[in-house]
Amino acid sequence: MPASKRDQLLATAERLFYEQGFHATGIDRIVAAAGVVRMTLYNHFASKEALVAAVLKARHERFIASLDAAMAVAPPGQATRALVDAHGRWLERYSQHGCIMAQAMGEFAEHSAEIHALATAAKADLLARIEAAVVRDGLVPHAGLARRLFMVLEGSNTAVVILGMQTALADTRAVTDALLAAARSETP
Amino acid sequence: MPASKRDQLLATAERLFYEQGFHATGIDRIVAAAGVVRMTLYNHFASKEALVAAVLKARHERFIASLDAAMAVAPPGQATRALVDAHGRWLERYSQHGCIMAQAMGEFAEHSAEIHALATAAKADLLARIEAAVVRDGLVPHAGLARRLFMVLEGSNTAVVILGMQTALADTRAVTDALLAAARSETP
DNA sequence: CTCCATCTAGATAGATCGGTCTATACAGGA
DNA sequence: TCCTGTATAGACCGATCTATCTAGATGGAG
């Protein structure tokens, strides 16, 4: 079963938005790269803004699903570590040039409240997943641990571009391991 | 002495680029907000791309100068900590909605090699300053410490938007203090 | 006073933008 | 067979984009 035109548009738009930015990517280039015609896009999406929102929503759902899948098979006490590793695998496969949600937040901050809120909610979702993992690992009494892990994972988004993928992932693991070890050693 | 037209343009463009993004900010809006005419802009800058480059260059020089000033007055052994604090003050004053360099990297990755290189170099400059501070504090044998501190500071850029300024700064300090304490305790 | 650099004012260029419209083709299901 | 939904092709719209041009105003330095 070949991908529907709508899926082709979503995949192509996601790639172009990520590689070239949102405002710098015109409708014409998207439909040309997707091999469809202009009206096909507007038949599936009300506007460019709606297309951007759909792209971000779909990408975020895939991201969250990969985190949840990793946590679901994590051994007891290893949920947080499994989540950090899953985040690293996501960077390796889909996010080598920075975070598309952060990019969207910047480009639409004063241009589309809906998209800005969507991207912000995606970040908040990641934080919530980290909090859930910390709770599952019994590390809940350590206030702020989830927030600090979140900050490190956010930093790794930029670090991969400057330090290179392998170095950034190794450093991410080192910092998160240190935070987790400290929290565990203080757990009653 | 009132600011020159060129300085007015730089300041106005920096504000609009930061608030609305680079591609979403047109020349007309910049000159109107700066209270000058379009030819004045093209008299001082060869193109919009040159204006963007000048804005980023000026902002980065101010950033680096504030880091160097903080390090210059830091007590012995406190250079790294002073640098982290200076970074936090910069976020509080000038960077409450994310990092403009990261935004520029995304918007110009496939659109202007010069600007992308400029933004990347700015990040590398921050990393170099952290390395210098670590060396000054005698923590050089700890491989990767500077990179890990860099990653945390990058993460705080996004964290301020999601967690709020005060929480993000407190968490940044907590993580960096932990990394520094661990490094110091292992220093021969 | 004169000269020169700067700034203003506004017209203009060509390209591209997001979005709409009509007419046509085609395939699958009732 | 006919109907409906989807896709194609391409013209078209007004707005906006970056950039250039000319002509005149202004003001400080020599």
CSV table of N, CA and C (backbone and C1' of nucleotides) in Angstrom, one decimal, chain C residues 3-7, chain D residues 25-27:
chain,number,residue,atom,x,y,z
C,3,DC,P,32.5,73.7,-4.4
C,3,DC,O5',32.9,72.3,-3.6
C,3,DC,C5',34.1,72.3,-2.8
C,3,DC,C4',34.0,71.1,-1.8
C,3,DC,C3',33.4,69.8,-2.5
C,3,DC,O3',34.2,68.7,-2.1
C,3,DC,C1',32.2,70.4,-0.5
C,4,DC,P,34.2,67.4,-3.0
C,4,DC,O5',33.7,66.3,-1.9
C,4,DC,C5',34.3,66.4,-0.6
C,4,DC,C4',33.3,65.7,0.3
C,4,DC,C3',32.6,64.4,-0.3
C,4,DC,O3',32.8,63.3,0.6
C,4,DC,C1',31.0,65.9,0.8
C,5,DA,P,32.6,61.9,0.1
C,5,DA,O5',31.9,61.2,1.4
C,5,DA,C5',32.3,61.7,2.7
C,5,DA,C4',31.0,61.7,3.5
C,5,DA,C3',30.2,60.4,3.4
C,5,DA,O3',29.9,59.8,4.6
C,5,DA,C1',28.8,62.3,3.2
C,6,DT,P,29.2,58.5,4.7
C,6,DT,O5',27.7,58.9,5.2
C,6,DT,C5',27.6,59.8,6.3
C,6,DT,C4',26.2,60.3,6.4
C,6,DT,C3',25.1,59.2,6.3
C,6,DT,O3',24.4,59.2,7.5
C,6,DT,C1',24.5,61.1,5.0
C,7,DC,P,23.3,58.1,7.9
C,7,DC,O5',21.9,58.7,7.5
C,7,DC,C5',21.5,60.0,8.1
C,7,DC,C4',20.3,60.5,7.3
C,7,DC,C3',19.2,59.5,7.1
C,7,DC,O3',18.0,59.9,7.8
C,7,DC,C1',19.7,60.9,5.2
D,25,DA,P,14.7,70.4,-2.1
D,25,DA,O5',15.2,70.0,-0.6
D,25,DA,C5',14.3,69.2,0.2
D,25,DA,C4',15.1,68.7,1.4
D,25,DA,C3',15.8,69.8,2.3
D,25,DA,O3',15.4,69.6,3.6
D,25,DA,C1',17.3,68.0,1.7
D,26,DT,P,15.7,70.8,4.6
D,26,DT,O5',17.0,70.2,5.4
D,26,DT,C5',17.1,68.8,5.8
D,26,DT,C4',18.4,68.5,6.3
D,26,DT,C3',19.2,69.7,7.0
D,26,DT,O3',19.6,69.3,8.3
D,26,DT,C1',20.6,68.5,5.5
D,27,DG,P,19.8,70.4,9.4
D,27,DG,O5',21.0,69.8,10.2
D,27,DG,C5',21.5,68.5,9.8
D,27,DG,C4',23.0,68.5,9.7
D,27,DG,C3',23.7,69.8,10.3
D,27,DG,O3',24.9,69.3,11.1
D,27,DG,C1',24.4,69.5,8.1
